[in-house]
Every structure is written in structure tokens, then in C-alpha cells.
Amino acid sequence: MPGILIGRNDTAAVELDPRYGNRHGMIAGATGTGKSVTLMLLAEGFSRLGVPCFLADAKGDLAGLSQAAGAPSDKLKDRLAKLGLSGWTPQANPVVFWDIYGKLGHPVRATVSEMGPTLLSRILELNDTQEGVLEVVFRVADDEGLLLLDLGDLRSMLGFAAEHAKDISARYGLISAQSVAAIQRALLKLEQDGADNFFGEPALELADLMRQDMSGRGVVNVLAADTLILKPRLYSTFLLWLLSELFEHLPEVGDLDVPKMVFFFDEAHLLFDDAPPALRQRVEQVVRLIRSKGVGVYFCSQNPDDVPGDILGQLGNRVQHALRAYTPRDQKAVKAAAETFAKNPSLDVVETIGTLGTGEALASTLGDGGVPSPVQKVLVATPACRIGAITVEERTMVRSRSPVGSKYDTTVNRESAEEMLAARATAKNDDEAPPVKNASKGEDEGSGWGSAVRDAVLGTKRRQGMLETMAKSMVRTAGSRAGQQIVRGILGSIFGGKR
């Protein structure tokens, strides 16, 4: 099977072998050096091989994958000649647009239950105690048969937990009103960020991401992230949730001729900035093991050291664009990037990284046996799609042809925890409420003659009624000597005795 051409120099070509596409990769480089073009090149290459892809479009320029490139200019013709791409023709890719906020693509949703307390705690920025309370709330919901689908369900469940804190604490562990209130405040902040659009139904089904078009090309799923990127915790948690869902639901397949799916995580540092150790460990675990499910993960960031070393060591395919060593930190980053490549005796990697031009890169991929090839300086190949943003009309046209639009564009709100708890509260209030009508006369008991009679017989909060007065008189009589004799006489007659 042909490889994906990354770039070429005067003596060699660097291709990504599809057999090792699930061994993950890294695309790094300073702003404006061509990272996005390389990402598009790889996504287009995997699509031609029938591999579906998922990528986040942080700047809006990756949407160009859905449109064919224009007629080649003289500059582009010269570049194609250097690359030896004589058969290059403009071509669009099969693209489905997604958007958590539902504006620039089909809405992406997940239920609160699917997200789970651990990832949700990260979005809400909860401490350990509050996370423990959230775990208890999830457990109570499971045991009570209450579905947690959207933020309204979770908010109602927290109110239920606060109301029954004593009983829940005795069975599941201590929960405090302060912790519940803190979670409620965090939910309000999350809702203001627009996350209420993300939680709900219909929830995203993985099968709808792993599609091919009628010609057998893999569908490229483009997530509009220009607004989402401003909410780093929501952005990173969503991507991690999606990766975790694939890891948990896909079967083990080992090494395949081509991957089953490929992810591209742009602005990868957002996955790890301020991440607690437990969550970082989860990312490492998923990246390490998901390749056996046939899924490749490619991180895109400015510096390789934006990705933790334990994860960086799992990334077999590398493309490094230029880095500018203006500061001591930049110089350190250049050296760190150079050390991640397989050695090439004829190439000074540290010096080359700083002198690369736009559209040039250092590249190393896995070859036979999964062995990294020596790093090469190459002119990066040109994708056949448009490089750059698209118009609103073009996006609308792509959405209108989508095979999944009718499934996700309409929100579904079925009965869940919020509705079930409200129904319980209504039923409880109905049971405790006094009757409204007088059954025998059909008149209101709270007014008129019927009310006066009832008060005289039964009494009110401020005045005894006739029944209460008679009962107290009988008790006093029973307590006296004469009363004792009367009671003994009555009991004797009942049991057949004599006075």
C-alpha cells in the first residue's frame, strides 16, 4: 500500500507508512511555519486510504479540507516540480463539520453520565473533597435509577443530595452542604461558558465519526474550535472524553494495514496545562494503549516539550517545523526537539531547526519493524485541498450534504433525573395536602359555615374543640378514685369478673 508523502529533498523522500499510522505522531513548530498545512496533508493522505480522521480547527483554516484547491499558480507549479508531483490535481475531501455550540457544524453532545465524575470534576475545577461528593451523587443516581443526561439533571440531583444529606451520608459517606453549594456554583459558571449545549441528547455515536463516503474515502471530521479554544478545560476534557470513549468501546485489533481512525489534537499543550497528575496519567494510559485498538493520535503544538516526556516517547512519527531560538528557553526547546529525532550523521539538527523556511521541515517516520528512519530535511508536500478558510455559503453547502445532520441537529429531552425528581416532589406534596372540598356537601372546608362547625368540633391552633375537651375530661376522671372503679367495673364486665 502506498505511503503518505510528507516531503522530499534532492536525495530522498519521507513517507508515512500506513502500517505504522497508529503509532502516533507529533507536528511541532513556531507560528506561521506550516504546521497546519502539514496537518491537512496527513489528514488528506489518511482519507485517501479510507481512514476516517478527527481534528479540531482552532483558527478556522482547516475547514479548507472540504474544498478543492484553486488552479495552480506559477509558484505552486515550481514547488510541485521540485516535489515530483506530476499527477497533482485539486481535490476536495469528504468533510463533516461539528461544533459543540451548534453554530458552525452539527452539535456535539455527550450525557453527564457518559462524561463521568472524574472528567466532570476537572471541567468544574473541583478539589478532592468536592470530587468525592460528586462521585457519591453519581452513585446515588445510579442506585435510584435516575438518568443524568444534562446539567439540569445534575443540578436537580445535587439538590436532592443536599435535602437528604443525612441519609446519604450514613450510607455512602459524608457529604456537606458547603461542598454541594460549591459544585452548584461551579455548574453555574460552566453553564455560562456554554457547556449546557454540550450535555444532552442525542449523544454523539462513535460510528458516525468512523465513516467512509461512497467512493471509499475516509470522512474528515472537523470540529470548529475557534470559540471552544477560549475554554481550555472544556476543550481538553472533551477531546480526552472522546479518546476515552474510543478506547473503551473499540475492540483490540493489533497492527493493521491502515489505522481504523486518526486523531489530530491541535494546541496540544491545552491537554496538559494545569492538569492534575491523575488526569495526566489517564492521558498517558490512553495514548499508550489505544494504538492496539487501531487508533492513531497526532499532537500539534509549538514545542515538543509541550507534551510530557512519557507521552512524547510514544510518538513514533515526527515532523518538526522551524523554531526561533531568541531566548534561553527557546534555545533549550530547540535542543530538546533535536534530541527527539533519530540521528543523521550528515545533518546538524540543532542548527537546521533554526534555519528552516516556511514549508520546510525535519521529518522522521517509522520504517520496517517500527524502526525510526534517520531525520531528513524536506520540502513539505502540498495538499490538493484549499489551504485557508472557507465562506459561510460553502460551509452551509457542506452541512446540507452531511449524512448525519438529521440525526443531531434537533435536541431531544426525554424523562430523566430532573423530571423524575420533580414528579416525586409533586406526588409528596399531593399526599400531604388537606382535602379541598367537603365530601358530603361539596363546599370549601376553609370558609363559611362548614369551617365554623369544624373549628367548634375539632378546635384550632388557638382554641380547644369539643372533642378535645371531652377527651381531657375523661382522662382526668379515669385518673381519680371514682374513675378507677368505673374502669375496673368496665374491665370486669368485659372479662366476666365480679365487683
mmCIF file of C-alpha atoms in Angstrom, residues 167-309:
data_model
loop_
_atom_site.group_PDB
_atom_site.id
_atom_site.type_symbol
_atom_site.label_atom_id
_atom_site.label_comp_id
_atom_site.label_asym_id
_atom_site.label_seq_id
_atom_site.Cartn_x
_atom_site.Cartn_y
_atom_site.Cartn_z
ATOM 1 C CA ASP A 167 -29.440 9.604 54.919
ATOM 2 C CA ILE A 168 -26.972 9.676 52.019
ATOM 3 C CA SER A 169 -24.012 10.364 54.318
ATOM 4 C CA ALA A 170 -24.917 7.392 56.504
ATOM 5 C CA ARG A 171 -24.924 5.045 53.519
ATOM 6 C CA TYR A 172 -22.337 6.403 51.069
ATOM 7 C CA GLY A 173 -20.050 8.707 53.034
ATOM 8 C CA LEU A 174 -20.199 12.212 54.396
ATOM 9 C CA ILE A 175 -21.415 14.965 52.113
ATOM 10 C CA SER A 176 -21.714 18.543 53.289
ATOM 11 C CA ALA A 177 -23.998 21.370 52.240
ATOM 12 C CA GLN A 178 -20.919 23.523 51.623
ATOM 13 C CA SER A 179 -19.476 21.083 49.081
ATOM 14 C CA VAL A 180 -22.817 20.729 47.293
ATOM 15 C CA ALA A 181 -23.130 24.519 47.142
ATOM 16 C CA ALA A 182 -19.594 24.812 45.710
ATOM 17 C CA ILE A 183 -20.436 22.306 42.966
ATOM 18 C CA GLN A 184 -23.641 24.194 42.177
ATOM 19 C CA ARG A 185 -21.665 27.432 41.786
ATOM 20 C CA ALA A 186 -19.174 25.705 39.503
ATOM 21 C CA LEU A 187 -22.050 24.357 37.405
ATOM 22 C CA LEU A 188 -23.408 27.870 37.021
ATOM 23 C CA LYS A 189 -20.035 29.056 35.734
ATOM 24 C CA LEU A 190 -19.836 26.112 33.349
ATOM 25 C CA GLU A 191 -23.312 26.886 32.052
ATOM 26 C CA GLN A 192 -22.268 30.476 31.386
ATOM 27 C CA ASP A 193 -19.385 29.117 29.281
ATOM 28 C CA GLY A 194 -21.952 27.410 27.074
ATOM 29 C CA ALA A 195 -21.401 23.847 28.270
ATOM 30 C CA ASP A 196 -25.154 23.334 28.606
ATOM 31 C CA ASN A 197 -25.088 22.978 24.801
ATOM 32 C CA PHE A 198 -22.686 20.065 25.111
ATOM 33 C CA PHE A 199 -24.517 17.996 27.720
ATOM 34 C CA GLY A 200 -27.673 16.341 26.455
ATOM 35 C CA GLU A 201 -29.091 14.138 23.744
ATOM 36 C CA PRO A 202 -28.819 12.861 21.090
ATOM 37 C CA ALA A 203 -25.333 11.956 22.268
ATOM 38 C CA LEU A 204 -22.566 11.508 19.729
ATOM 39 C CA GLU A 205 -22.178 7.945 18.470
ATOM 40 C CA LEU A 206 -18.654 6.873 17.585
ATOM 41 C CA ALA A 207 -19.869 5.085 14.464
ATOM 42 C CA ASP A 208 -20.831 8.459 12.983
ATOM 43 C CA LEU A 209 -17.214 9.591 13.229
ATOM 44 C CA MET A 210 -15.841 6.425 11.655
ATOM 45 C CA ARG A 211 -17.461 6.750 8.241
ATOM 46 C CA GLN A 212 -16.380 6.410 4.630
ATOM 47 C CA ASP A 213 -18.005 8.116 1.673
ATOM 48 C CA MET A 214 -19.430 6.319 -1.362
ATOM 49 C CA SER A 215 -16.025 6.183 -3.042
ATOM 50 C CA GLY A 216 -14.359 4.577 -0.006
ATOM 51 C CA ARG A 217 -12.553 7.674 1.249
ATOM 52 C CA GLY A 218 -12.421 8.262 4.981
ATOM 53 C CA VAL A 219 -14.570 11.123 6.256
ATOM 54 C CA VAL A 220 -12.641 14.012 7.811
ATOM 55 C CA ASN A 221 -14.494 15.257 10.907
ATOM 56 C CA VAL A 222 -13.647 18.915 11.559
ATOM 57 C CA LEU A 223 -14.566 20.341 14.970
ATOM 58 C CA ALA A 224 -14.997 24.133 14.992
ATOM 59 C CA ALA A 225 -12.847 25.111 17.973
ATOM 60 C CA ASP A 226 -12.236 28.828 17.474
ATOM 61 C CA THR A 227 -14.628 29.619 20.357
ATOM 62 C CA LEU A 228 -14.050 26.405 22.254
ATOM 63 C CA ILE A 229 -10.301 27.057 22.410
ATOM 64 C CA LEU A 230 -11.058 30.008 24.723
ATOM 65 C CA LYS A 231 -12.406 27.492 27.267
ATOM 66 C CA PRO A 232 -9.286 25.311 27.665
ATOM 67 C CA ARG A 233 -10.702 22.973 30.280
ATOM 68 C CA LEU A 234 -13.854 22.261 28.297
ATOM 69 C CA TYR A 235 -11.810 21.827 25.115
ATOM 70 C CA SER A 236 -9.246 19.456 26.581
ATOM 71 C CA THR A 237 -11.778 17.464 28.595
ATOM 72 C CA PHE A 238 -13.980 16.977 25.536
ATOM 73 C CA LEU A 239 -11.063 15.660 23.489
ATOM 74 C CA LEU A 240 -9.984 13.353 26.303
ATOM 75 C CA TRP A 241 -13.560 12.101 26.717
ATOM 76 C CA LEU A 242 -13.749 11.330 23.006
ATOM 77 C CA LEU A 243 -10.449 9.479 23.091
ATOM 78 C CA SER A 244 -11.522 7.554 26.197
ATOM 79 C CA GLU A 245 -14.787 6.551 24.538
ATOM 80 C CA LEU A 246 -12.869 5.098 21.602
ATOM 81 C CA PHE A 247 -10.521 3.291 23.952
ATOM 82 C CA GLU A 248 -13.360 1.742 25.954
ATOM 83 C CA HIS A 249 -15.610 0.713 23.064
ATOM 84 C CA LEU A 250 -13.316 -0.352 20.224
ATOM 85 C CA PRO A 251 -12.072 -3.961 20.165
ATOM 86 C CA GLU A 252 -8.429 -4.974 20.206
ATOM 87 C CA VAL A 253 -7.183 -5.384 16.643
ATOM 88 C CA GLY A 254 -3.391 -5.201 16.887
ATOM 89 C CA ASP A 255 -1.437 -3.897 13.901
ATOM 90 C CA LEU A 256 -3.452 -3.301 10.736
ATOM 91 C CA ASP A 257 -2.531 -2.321 7.195
ATOM 92 C CA VAL A 258 -4.132 1.059 7.876
ATOM 93 C CA PRO A 259 -5.465 2.575 11.133
ATOM 94 C CA LYS A 260 -9.164 2.459 11.931
ATOM 95 C CA MET A 261 -9.142 6.146 12.827
ATOM 96 C CA VAL A 262 -6.690 9.016 13.365
ATOM 97 C CA PHE A 263 -6.983 11.952 15.765
ATOM 98 C CA PHE A 264 -5.210 15.285 15.422
ATOM 99 C CA PHE A 265 -5.021 17.337 18.623
ATOM 100 C CA ASP A 266 -4.180 20.925 17.741
ATOM 101 C CA GLU A 267 -2.910 23.211 20.535
ATOM 102 C CA ALA A 268 -1.916 20.044 22.382
ATOM 103 C CA HIS A 269 -0.470 21.893 25.366
ATOM 104 C CA LEU A 270 -4.055 22.654 26.464
ATOM 105 C CA LEU A 271 -4.471 18.960 27.271
ATOM 106 C CA PHE A 272 -1.724 19.123 29.859
ATOM 107 C CA ASP A 273 -1.595 22.675 31.232
ATOM 108 C CA ASP A 274 -2.677 22.624 34.894
ATOM 109 C CA ALA A 275 -3.774 19.002 34.566
ATOM 110 C CA PRO A 276 -3.700 17.061 37.861
ATOM 111 C CA PRO A 277 -1.352 14.043 37.978
ATOM 112 C CA ALA A 278 -4.230 11.561 37.892
ATOM 113 C CA LEU A 279 -5.628 13.019 34.696
ATOM 114 C CA ARG A 280 -2.236 13.266 33.036
ATOM 115 C CA GLN A 281 -1.721 9.610 33.895
ATOM 116 C CA ARG A 282 -5.053 8.840 32.240
ATOM 117 C CA VAL A 283 -3.981 10.587 29.025
ATOM 118 C CA GLU A 284 -0.708 8.668 29.019
ATOM 119 C CA GLN A 285 -2.531 5.380 29.561
ATOM 120 C CA VAL A 286 -4.979 6.011 26.737
ATOM 121 C CA VAL A 287 -2.260 7.089 24.292
ATOM 122 C CA ARG A 288 -0.100 4.119 25.209
ATOM 123 C CA LEU A 289 -2.832 1.510 24.805
ATOM 124 C CA ILE A 290 -5.179 2.877 22.162
ATOM 125 C CA ARG A 291 -2.816 2.019 19.313
ATOM 126 C CA SER A 292 -3.777 -1.638 19.849
ATOM 127 C CA LYS A 293 -7.331 -0.548 19.006
ATOM 128 C CA GLY A 294 -6.092 0.717 15.636
ATOM 129 C CA VAL A 295 -6.320 4.427 16.542
ATOM 130 C CA GLY A 296 -3.508 6.894 15.872
ATOM 131 C CA VAL A 297 -3.090 10.146 17.834
ATOM 132 C CA TYR A 298 -1.132 13.098 16.443
ATOM 133 C CA PHE A 299 -0.327 16.089 18.652
ATOM 134 C CA CYS A 300 0.250 19.545 17.159
ATOM 135 C CA SER A 301 1.946 22.231 19.193
ATOM 136 C CA GLN A 302 4.678 24.858 19.024
ATOM 137 C CA ASN A 303 7.258 22.967 21.068
ATOM 138 C CA PRO A 304 7.701 19.223 21.568
ATOM 139 C CA ASP A 305 8.172 19.817 25.292
ATOM 140 C CA ASP A 306 4.541 20.982 25.463
ATOM 141 C CA VAL A 307 3.797 17.259 25.642
ATOM 142 C CA PRO A 308 5.009 15.345 28.740
ATOM 143 C CA GLY A 309 8.048 13.170 28.171
#
